[in-house]
Coordinates of C-alpha atoms in Angstrom, one line a residue:
X983 CA -13.1 3.6 -24.9
X984 CA -12.5 1.2 -28.1
X985 CA -10.6 4.4 -28.6
X986 CA -7.9 3.7 -25.7
X987 CA -7.8 0.3 -26.5
X988 CA -6.4 1.0 -29.6
X989 CA -2.6 1.9 -27.9
X990 CA -2.4 -2.0 -25.7
X991 CA -3.3 -3.2 -29.4
X992 CA -0.7 -1.2 -31.1
X993 CA 2.0 -2.5 -28.6
X994 CA 0.5 -6.2 -28.8
X995 CA 1.8 -6.0 -32.3
X996 CA 4.5 -4.2 -31.2
X997 CA 6.3 -6.8 -29.4
X998 CA 4.7 -8.9 -30.9
X999 CA 2.1 -10.5 -28.9
X1000 CA -0.8 -12.0 -30.3
X1001 CA -3.1 -13.4 -28.3
X1002 CA -3.0 -9.9 -26.6
X1003 CA -3.5 -8.2 -30.0
X1004 CA -6.4 -11.1 -31.0
X1005 CA -7.9 -10.2 -27.5
X1006 CA -7.8 -6.3 -27.9
X1007 CA -9.2 -6.7 -31.6
X1008 CA -12.1 -8.6 -30.5
X1009 CA -12.1 -5.7 -27.6
X1010 CA -12.3 -3.0 -29.9
X1011 CA -14.8 -4.3 -32.2
X1012 CA -17.5 -5.5 -29.4
X1013 CA -17.7 -2.2 -27.9
X1014 CA -17.8 0.2 -31.2
X1015 CA -21.0 -2.5 -32.2
X1016 CA -22.7 -2.5 -28.0
X1017 CA -20.9 1.4 -27.7
X1018 CA -22.6 2.2 -30.8
X1019 CA -26.2 0.5 -30.3
X1020 CA -26.8 1.7 -26.7
X1021 CA -25.9 5.4 -28.2
X1022 CA -28.6 5.2 -30.9
X1023 CA -31.0 4.6 -28.7
X1024 CA -31.1 6.8 -26.1
X1025 CA -30.7 9.6 -28.0
X1026 CA -34.1 10.8 -27.1
X1027 CA -34.3 9.1 -23.5
X1028 CA -36.4 10.5 -21.8
X1029 CA -34.5 12.8 -19.1
X1030 CA -34.9 11.6 -14.8
X1031 CA -34.4 13.8 -12.4
X1032 CA -31.7 15.1 -11.6
X1033 CA -32.0 13.5 -8.2
X1034 CA -31.8 9.8 -9.3
X1035 CA -29.6 10.5 -12.4
X1036 CA -26.5 11.9 -9.4
X1037 CA -27.4 8.7 -7.2
X1038 CA -27.1 6.2 -10.1
X1039 CA -25.1 7.6 -12.3
X1040 CA -22.3 7.0 -10.7
X1041 CA -23.3 2.9 -9.8
X1042 CA -24.5 2.0 -13.4
X1043 CA -21.6 3.8 -15.0
X1044 CA -19.5 2.5 -13.2
X1045 CA -20.6 -0.8 -13.8
X1046 CA -21.2 0.0 -17.6
X1047 CA -17.5 1.0 -17.7
X1048 CA -16.1 -2.0 -15.6
X1049 CA -18.1 -3.9 -17.9
X1050 CA -16.7 -2.3 -21.0
X1051 CA -13.1 -2.3 -20.0
X1052 CA -13.5 -6.2 -18.8
X1053 CA -13.8 -7.8 -22.3
X1054 CA -9.7 -7.9 -23.0
X1055 CA -9.0 -9.4 -19.8
X1056 CA -12.0 -11.6 -20.1
X1057 CA -10.4 -12.0 -24.0
X1058 CA -7.1 -13.3 -22.8
X1059 CA -7.8 -14.7 -19.6
X1060 CA -11.3 -16.5 -20.9
X1061 CA -10.2 -20.1 -19.1
X1062 CA -11.2 -17.8 -15.6
X1063 CA -15.1 -17.1 -16.4
X1064 CA -16.7 -13.4 -16.9
X1065 CA -16.6 -12.0 -12.8
X1066 CA -12.8 -12.0 -12.4
X1067 CA -12.4 -9.9 -15.5
X1068 CA -15.2 -8.2 -14.3
X1069 CA -13.4 -7.4 -10.8
X1070 CA -10.1 -6.7 -12.7
X1071 CA -12.0 -4.2 -15.0
X1072 CA -13.5 -2.3 -12.1
X1073 CA -10.7 -2.9 -9.9
X1074 CA -8.5 -0.7 -12.0
X1075 CA -11.3 1.8 -12.7
X1076 CA -11.9 2.2 -8.8
X1077 CA -7.9 2.9 -8.5
X1078 CA -8.1 -0.1 -5.6
X1079 CA -5.6 -2.0 -7.7
X1080 CA -6.1 -5.9 -6.9
X1081 CA -5.6 -8.3 -9.1
X1082 CA -7.9 -11.0 -9.8
X1083 CA -4.9 -12.6 -12.3
X1084 CA -1.3 -12.3 -10.0
X1085 CA -1.0 -16.6 -9.8
X1086 CA -1.7 -16.3 -13.9
X1087 CA 1.7 -16.0 -16.2
X1088 CA 3.6 -12.7 -16.3
X1089 CA 1.2 -9.9 -18.0
X1090 CA 2.4 -9.2 -21.3
X1091 CA 3.0 -5.2 -22.2
X1092 CA -0.1 -4.4 -23.6
X1093 CA -1.6 -5.9 -20.2
X1094 CA -0.4 -4.0 -18.1
X1095 CA -0.4 -1.2 -20.5
X1096 CA -4.4 -1.5 -20.2
X1097 CA -4.5 -1.7 -16.7
X1098 CA -2.4 1.3 -16.3
X1099 CA -4.3 3.5 -18.6
X1100 CA -7.7 1.8 -17.1
X1101 CA -6.6 3.3 -13.4
X1102 CA -5.1 6.7 -14.4
X1103 CA -8.4 7.7 -15.8
X1104 CA -10.4 5.8 -12.7
X1105 CA -7.7 7.9 -10.5
X1106 CA -8.8 11.1 -12.6
X1107 CA -12.7 10.4 -13.3
X1108 CA -12.4 10.0 -9.4
X1109 CA -11.6 13.6 -8.7
X1110 CA -14.1 14.6 -11.3
X1111 CA -17.0 12.7 -9.2
X1112 CA -16.0 14.1 -5.5
X1113 CA -15.9 18.1 -7.5
X1114 CA -18.9 17.5 -9.3
X1115 CA -21.8 15.2 -8.5
X1116 CA -20.8 14.4 -4.8
X1117 CA -19.5 18.0 -4.1
X1118 CA -24.1 18.8 -5.6
X1119 CA -25.2 15.6 -2.9
X1120 CA -23.5 16.5 0.0
X1121 CA -22.1 13.6 0.4
X1122 CA -20.3 13.3 3.5
X1123 CA -20.0 17.2 4.3
X1124 CA -18.3 17.9 1.4
X1125 CA -19.5 21.7 0.6
X1126 CA -18.3 22.5 3.1
X1127 CA -15.3 22.4 1.8
X1128 CA -14.0 25.1 -0.4
X1129 CA -12.6 24.0 -3.8
X1130 CA -10.7 26.2 -6.0
X1131 CA -11.6 25.1 -9.2
X1132 CA -14.7 27.3 -10.3
X1133 CA -17.1 26.1 -13.0
X1134 CA -19.9 28.4 -12.8
X1135 CA -22.8 27.8 -15.6
X1136 CA -21.4 24.0 -16.3
X1137 CA -24.9 22.1 -15.9
X1138 CA -25.2 19.2 -13.7
X1139 CA -25.1 15.2 -13.5
X1140 CA -23.1 14.4 -16.0
X1141 CA -23.0 17.7 -18.3
X1142 CA -20.8 18.8 -14.8
X1143 CA -18.9 15.9 -14.2
X1144 CA -17.5 16.1 -17.7
X1145 CA -16.2 20.2 -16.9
X1146 CA -15.4 18.9 -14.2
X1147 CA -12.6 16.3 -16.2
X1148 CA -11.8 18.6 -18.3
X1149 CA -10.4 21.0 -15.7
X1150 CA -8.6 18.6 -14.0
X1151 CA -6.8 16.8 -17.3
X1152 CA -4.0 19.4 -18.2
X1153 CA -2.7 19.3 -14.4
X1154 CA -3.0 15.5 -14.2
X1155 CA -1.4 15.1 -17.0
X1156 CA 1.1 17.3 -15.9
X1157 CA 2.5 15.6 -12.9
X1158 CA 1.5 12.5 -14.3
X1159 CA 4.9 13.3 -17.0
X1160 CA 7.2 15.3 -14.8
X1161 CA 6.9 11.5 -12.2
X1162 CA 7.6 9.0 -15.5
X1163 CA 10.2 12.1 -16.2
X1164 CA 11.9 11.2 -12.9
X1165 CA 11.2 7.9 -12.8
X1166 CA 12.8 6.9 -16.1
X1167 CA 16.0 9.1 -14.9
X1168 CA 16.6 7.0 -11.7
X1169 CA 17.1 4.6 -13.8
X1170 CA 14.0 2.2 -14.0
X1171 CA 12.6 0.6 -17.0
X1172 CA 11.2 3.0 -19.4
X1173 CA 8.1 1.2 -19.8
X1174 CA 7.9 0.4 -16.3
X1175 CA 8.6 3.6 -15.4
X1176 CA 5.0 5.1 -17.5
X1177 CA 3.1 1.4 -15.6
X1178 CA 4.4 2.9 -11.8
X1179 CA 3.5 7.0 -12.6
X1180 CA 0.5 6.5 -13.5
X1181 CA -0.5 3.5 -10.7
X1182 CA 1.0 6.6 -8.1
X1183 CA -0.6 9.2 -9.5
X1184 CA -4.2 7.2 -9.5
X1185 CA -3.2 5.5 -6.4
X1186 CA -3.7 1.7 -7.6
X1187 CA 0.2 0.7 -6.9
X1188 CA 0.2 -1.5 -10.2
X1189 CA 3.6 -2.1 -12.2
X1190 CA 4.2 -4.3 -15.2
X1191 CA 6.8 -6.7 -13.8
X1192 CA 7.4 -5.9 -9.7
X1193 CA 4.4 -7.0 -8.1
X1194 CA 3.9 -4.0 -5.8
X1195 CA 7.0 -3.4 -4.5
X1196 CA 9.3 -1.1 -6.1
X1197 CA 13.0 -1.7 -6.7
X1198 CA 16.6 1.2 -5.9
X1199 CA 16.3 3.9 -3.4
X1200 CA 16.0 6.1 -6.2
X1201 CA 12.6 5.7 -7.8
X1202 CA 11.3 4.7 -3.9
X1203 CA 11.9 9.0 -3.0
X1204 CA 10.2 9.6 -6.3
X1205 CA 7.6 7.5 -5.9
X1206 CA 7.3 8.5 -2.1
X1207 CA 6.6 12.3 -2.9
X1208 CA 4.4 11.4 -6.0
X1209 CA 2.2 9.1 -3.5
X1210 CA 2.0 12.2 -1.2
X1211 CA 0.9 14.4 -4.4
X1212 CA -1.6 12.3 -5.3
X1213 CA -3.5 12.8 -2.2
X1214 CA -3.2 15.9 -2.0
X1215 CA -5.9 19.1 -3.5
X1216 CA -6.1 18.0 -7.3
X1217 CA -7.8 21.0 -7.6
X1218 CA -4.7 23.1 -6.0
X1219 CA -2.9 21.7 -8.9
X1220 CA -5.6 23.5 -11.3
X1221 CA -5.9 26.8 -10.2
X1222 CA -2.2 26.7 -9.0
X1223 CA -1.2 25.5 -13.3
X1224 CA -4.1 28.2 -14.1
X1225 CA -2.0 30.5 -11.8
X1226 CA -4.5 31.8 -9.7
X1227 CA -3.3 33.9 -7.1
X1228 CA -4.2 33.0 -3.4
X1229 CA -3.5 29.4 -3.9
X1230 CA -2.1 27.9 -0.3
X1231 CA -1.0 24.1 -0.6
X1232 CA -0.9 24.0 2.8
X1233 CA -4.2 23.4 4.2
X1234 CA -5.1 21.9 7.1
X1235 CA -5.4 18.9 5.1
X1236 CA -2.3 18.8 4.1
X1237 CA -1.1 19.5 6.7
X1238 CA -2.4 16.4 8.1
X1239 CA -1.3 14.2 5.8
X1240 CA 2.2 15.5 6.3
X1241 CA 2.1 14.6 10.0
X1242 CA 0.1 12.1 9.6
X1243 CA 2.2 10.0 7.3
X1244 CA 5.2 10.8 9.8
X1245 CA 3.6 9.8 12.7
X1246 CA 2.9 7.1 11.3
X1247 CA 5.7 6.0 10.2
X1248 CA 7.6 6.6 13.5
X1249 CA 4.6 4.4 14.8
X1250 CA 6.1 1.3 12.6
X1251 CA 9.3 2.1 13.4
X1252 CA 9.2 1.3 17.2
X1253 CA 5.9 -0.9 16.8
X1254 CA 6.9 -4.6 17.8
X1255 CA 7.9 -6.6 14.6
X1256 CA 8.7 -10.3 16.1
X1257 CA 10.7 -12.2 13.1
X1258 CA 10.3 -9.3 10.5
X1259 CA 12.7 -7.2 9.5
X1260 CA 12.3 -3.7 7.9
X1261 CA 14.1 -0.1 9.3
X1262 CA 12.7 3.3 9.1
X1263 CA 12.9 3.6 5.3
X1264 CA 10.7 0.9 5.2
X1265 CA 8.3 1.8 7.8
X1266 CA 7.9 5.8 6.6
X1267 CA 7.4 4.4 2.4
X1268 CA 4.5 1.9 4.4
X1269 CA 3.5 4.9 6.0
X1270 CA 2.6 7.2 3.2
X1271 CA 1.7 3.6 1.0
X1272 CA -1.4 2.8 3.3
X1273 CA -2.2 6.4 4.1
X1274 CA -2.7 7.4 0.6
X1275 CA -4.4 3.9 -0.6
X1276 CA -1.3 3.1 -2.5
X1277 CA -0.4 0.0 -1.4
X1278 CA 3.1 0.5 -3.6
X1279 CA 6.0 -1.6 -0.1
X1280 CA 10.2 -1.0 -0.5
X1281 CA 11.8 -3.9 -1.7
X1282 CA 13.8 -4.6 2.2
X1283 CA 10.5 -4.5 3.3
X1284 CA 9.8 -8.6 4.5
X1285 CA 6.9 -9.1 7.2
X1286 CA 6.6 -12.3 8.7
X1287 CA 3.6 -13.6 9.5
X1288 CA 0.4 -11.0 11.2
X1289 CA 2.1 -8.4 13.3
X1290 CA -1.0 -7.0 15.3
X1291 CA 0.1 -3.3 16.4
X1292 CA 1.1 -3.0 12.5
X1293 CA -1.7 -4.1 10.7
X1294 CA -3.7 -1.9 13.0
X1295 CA -1.8 0.7 12.2
X1296 CA -2.1 0.0 8.8
X1297 CA -5.7 -0.4 9.3
X1298 CA -6.3 3.9 10.5
X1299 CA -3.8 5.1 8.2
X1300 CA -5.8 3.3 4.9
X1301 CA -9.6 4.0 6.5
X1302 CA -8.7 8.0 7.0
X1303 CA -6.9 8.2 3.6
X1304 CA -5.8 11.9 1.5
X1305 CA -7.7 14.7 0.9
X1306 CA -11.5 15.0 -0.1
X1307 CA -9.7 15.8 -3.8
X1308 CA -7.3 12.8 -4.1
X1309 CA -7.6 10.0 -5.8
X1310 CA -7.1 7.5 -2.9
X1311 CA -9.5 6.2 -1.0
X1312 CA -10.5 5.9 2.7
X1313 CA -13.1 8.3 4.5
X1314 CA -10.5 11.5 4.0
X1315 CA -9.0 13.6 6.2
X1316 CA -11.8 16.1 5.7
X1317 CA -14.7 14.2 7.7
X1318 CA -11.6 12.8 9.7
X1319 CA -11.3 16.5 11.2
X1320 CA -14.6 17.0 11.4
X1321 CA -15.3 13.9 13.7
X1322 CA -11.9 14.9 16.2
X1323 CA -14.6 18.7 16.8
X1324 CA -16.8 16.9 17.1
X1325 CA -15.4 14.8 19.9
X1326 CA -13.1 17.8 21.6
X1327 CA -16.7 19.5 21.3
X1328 CA -18.7 17.4 23.0
X1329 CA -15.9 16.5 26.0
X1330 CA -16.3 20.3 26.7
X1331 CA -19.6 20.3 26.7
X1332 CA -19.1 17.4 29.3
X1333 CA -17.5 20.8 31.0
X1334 CA -19.3 23.3 30.4
X1335 CA -23.2 21.7 30.4
X1336 CA -24.5 25.1 29.7
X1337 CA -22.0 26.7 27.3
X1338 CA -22.4 26.6 23.0
X1339 CA -19.4 24.8 21.6
X1340 CA -19.4 26.0 17.8
X1341 CA -17.7 23.2 15.4
X1342 CA -15.6 25.4 13.1
X1343 CA -13.5 24.5 10.2
X1344 CA -10.4 26.8 9.3
X1345 CA -12.4 29.8 10.6
X1346 CA -15.8 28.9 8.9
X1347 CA -18.8 27.5 11.6
X1348 CA -19.8 24.0 9.9
X1349 CA -23.6 23.9 8.9
X1350 CA -25.8 21.1 11.1
X1351 CA -26.5 18.9 7.9
X1352 CA -22.7 19.4 6.7
X1353 CA -22.0 18.0 10.2
X1354 CA -25.0 14.9 10.2
X1355 CA -22.9 14.0 6.8
X1356 CA -20.1 13.3 7.8
X1357 CA -21.8 11.7 10.5
X1358 CA -24.3 9.3 8.0
X1359 CA -20.8 8.9 6.3
X1360 CA -19.1 7.4 9.2
X1361 CA -21.7 5.5 10.2
X1362 CA -22.4 4.3 7.0
X1363 CA -18.9 2.7 6.2
X1364 CA -18.6 1.1 9.5
X1365 CA -22.0 -0.6 8.1
X1366 CA -21.0 -1.5 4.9
X1367 CA -18.1 -3.1 6.8
X1368 CA -19.8 -5.4 9.2
X1369 CA -22.5 -6.3 6.6
X1370 CA -20.0 -7.0 3.7
X1371 CA -17.3 -9.1 6.4
X1372 CA -20.6 -11.6 7.2
X1373 CA -21.3 -12.0 3.7
X1374 CA -18.0 -14.2 3.0
X1375 CA -18.1 -15.6 6.4
X1376 CA -21.3 -17.2 5.5
X1377 CA -20.4 -18.2 2.3
X1378 CA -18.1 -20.2 4.2
X1379 CA -14.6 -17.5 3.4
X1380 CA -12.2 -17.6 6.4
X1381 CA -13.2 -14.5 8.8
X1382 CA -9.6 -12.9 8.6
X1383 CA -10.1 -12.9 4.7
X1384 CA -12.9 -12.0 4.9
X1385 CA -12.1 -8.6 6.5
X1386 CA -9.2 -7.9 4.4
X1387 CA -11.2 -8.5 1.7
X1388 CA -14.0 -5.9 2.9
X1389 CA -11.8 -3.3 3.9
X1390 CA -9.7 -2.9 1.2
X1391 CA -12.8 -3.3 -0.6
X1392 CA -14.1 -0.1 0.8
X1393 CA -11.2 2.0 1.0
X1394 CA -9.7 1.1 -2.5
X1395 CA -6.3 -0.3 -1.1
X1396 CA -6.1 -3.6 -2.9
X1397 CA -2.3 -4.0 -2.9
X1398 CA -1.8 -3.3 0.7
X1399 CA -3.4 -6.7 1.9
X1400 CA -0.7 -8.4 2.0
X1401 CA 1.0 -6.2 4.3
X1402 CA -2.1 -5.6 6.4
X1403 CA -2.1 -10.1 6.7
X1404 CA 1.4 -11.5 5.1
X1405 CA -0.8 -14.6 5.4
X1406 CA -3.5 -13.4 2.8
X1407 CA -3.2 -16.2 0.1
X1408 CA -4.4 -13.4 -2.6
X1409 CA -6.7 -12.0 -5.0
X1410 CA -6.5 -14.4 -7.5
X1411 CA -8.3 -17.8 -5.9
X1412 CA -11.5 -16.2 -5.1
X1413 CA -14.7 -17.5 -6.2
X1414 CA -17.0 -16.2 -9.0
X1415 CA -19.7 -14.9 -5.6
X1416 CA -17.0 -13.7 -4.6
X1417 CA -15.7 -11.7 -7.2
X1418 CA -18.9 -10.3 -7.8
X1419 CA -19.8 -8.8 -4.6
X1420 CA -15.9 -7.1 -4.9
X1421 CA -17.1 -5.0 -7.8
X1422 CA -20.0 -4.0 -5.5
X1423 CA -17.8 -3.0 -2.6
X1424 CA -15.2 -0.9 -5.3
X1425 CA -18.3 1.3 -6.7
X1426 CA -19.6 2.0 -3.5
X1427 CA -16.2 2.6 -2.4
X1428 CA -15.9 5.3 -4.7
X1429 CA -18.9 7.1 -4.8
X1430 CA -19.4 6.3 -1.1
X1431 CA -22.3 4.8 0.7
X1432 CA -23.9 7.1 2.4
X1433 CA -24.6 7.9 -0.9
X1434 CA -26.6 5.3 -1.6
X1435 CA -27.9 5.1 1.6
X1436 CA -30.7 7.5 0.4
X1437 CA -32.2 5.1 -0.8
X1438 CA -33.1 3.7 1.8
X1439 CA -34.7 6.5 2.5
X1440 CA -38.8 7.0 1.1
X1441 CA -38.5 10.9 0.4
X1442 CA -36.0 9.7 -2.6
X1443 CA -38.5 8.5 -4.0
X1444 CA -41.3 10.7 -4.3
X1445 CA -41.8 13.3 -7.1

């Protein structure tokens, strides 16, 4: 972590940003000191059971890394306190993308670069987490997905996570580099191109100096294409880079993403607009942005007040999200497909009460435990959504704002908040307790709530 902080530290020195340089310099020293202490202290720690480590590792590691990446934000915005800094760090790490400092002074180059680095790494880790730990736990029926990433006997828990990250890095880096190059060629400022490229690939929706707006048709087309790519199967990109045979990009999930993005754009175009002003291209861009949970919008999109049909459409798109091995949030296309198949199966059963209606995904019959896992994930998501809204309301937050915060936190679609509710005041004016709650909400959204539901089972704690 300290090594990564050297990059924005050097940028701060080159750009003449003394406060940022001081913040990152202090953070590097503090990170080395604390990290070294933990390394020496836990070298001979007793190993815990795999099932316990698999559940607690993502949460504890997320909190630890989120705290470490928050140090520079805390030093640069000391008057805002530690909870805003923690929220900022975890928001970027989980690829939520919302910022607690939107109303502060414009971000320095070093600060924007640090956000982009955290978000980019967070996107990579999220895909690796899904393909390693969450799949081993069969979270939301993930074992029904047949990955192209073959790791063999690469261990379990943290060891498997590291192997997955190493395997994905080349494809992840290459796609980011292509996006960066095309953005620069399209006329975007090189530094902003870097931040936007990393924000697009990680589906974080961040930029250096333009909020979540993408200026110009050329950059918008490029960002739209790569938002779609970021929400597709990264293990398929890995397989293609390895020149694996029989790699078909047009999987069922990929087709669903394409169809849903187009249908979303069409619906947003024809829905009542009220006083808002946007065209078909703005609607399609917003549809892809919501589906990928990125949150970017075009510079010609003008929303005036809350439009309930538009808000509901964005809710649905962001709740579903992209493929299971994409960097975005939401319950993902695989689970949505299983739920629709279950609904169709129940309708057929009504027509033929004594018939046997198997549920197949890509020609393979789904196991009972996979179906139950999907139901558990969907139920956990809905229960968490209601519970978080109630908690925010109890602490005095307007219920409409509570819904927006809970939803964008669980689906990791922070920048989309102002599109869902244009009257939303933003994330910079929240209380410390709100930042603390949202930090855990984002971690739950990234690791998936159904995993933590296992903690409520008595058998989990039995050896």
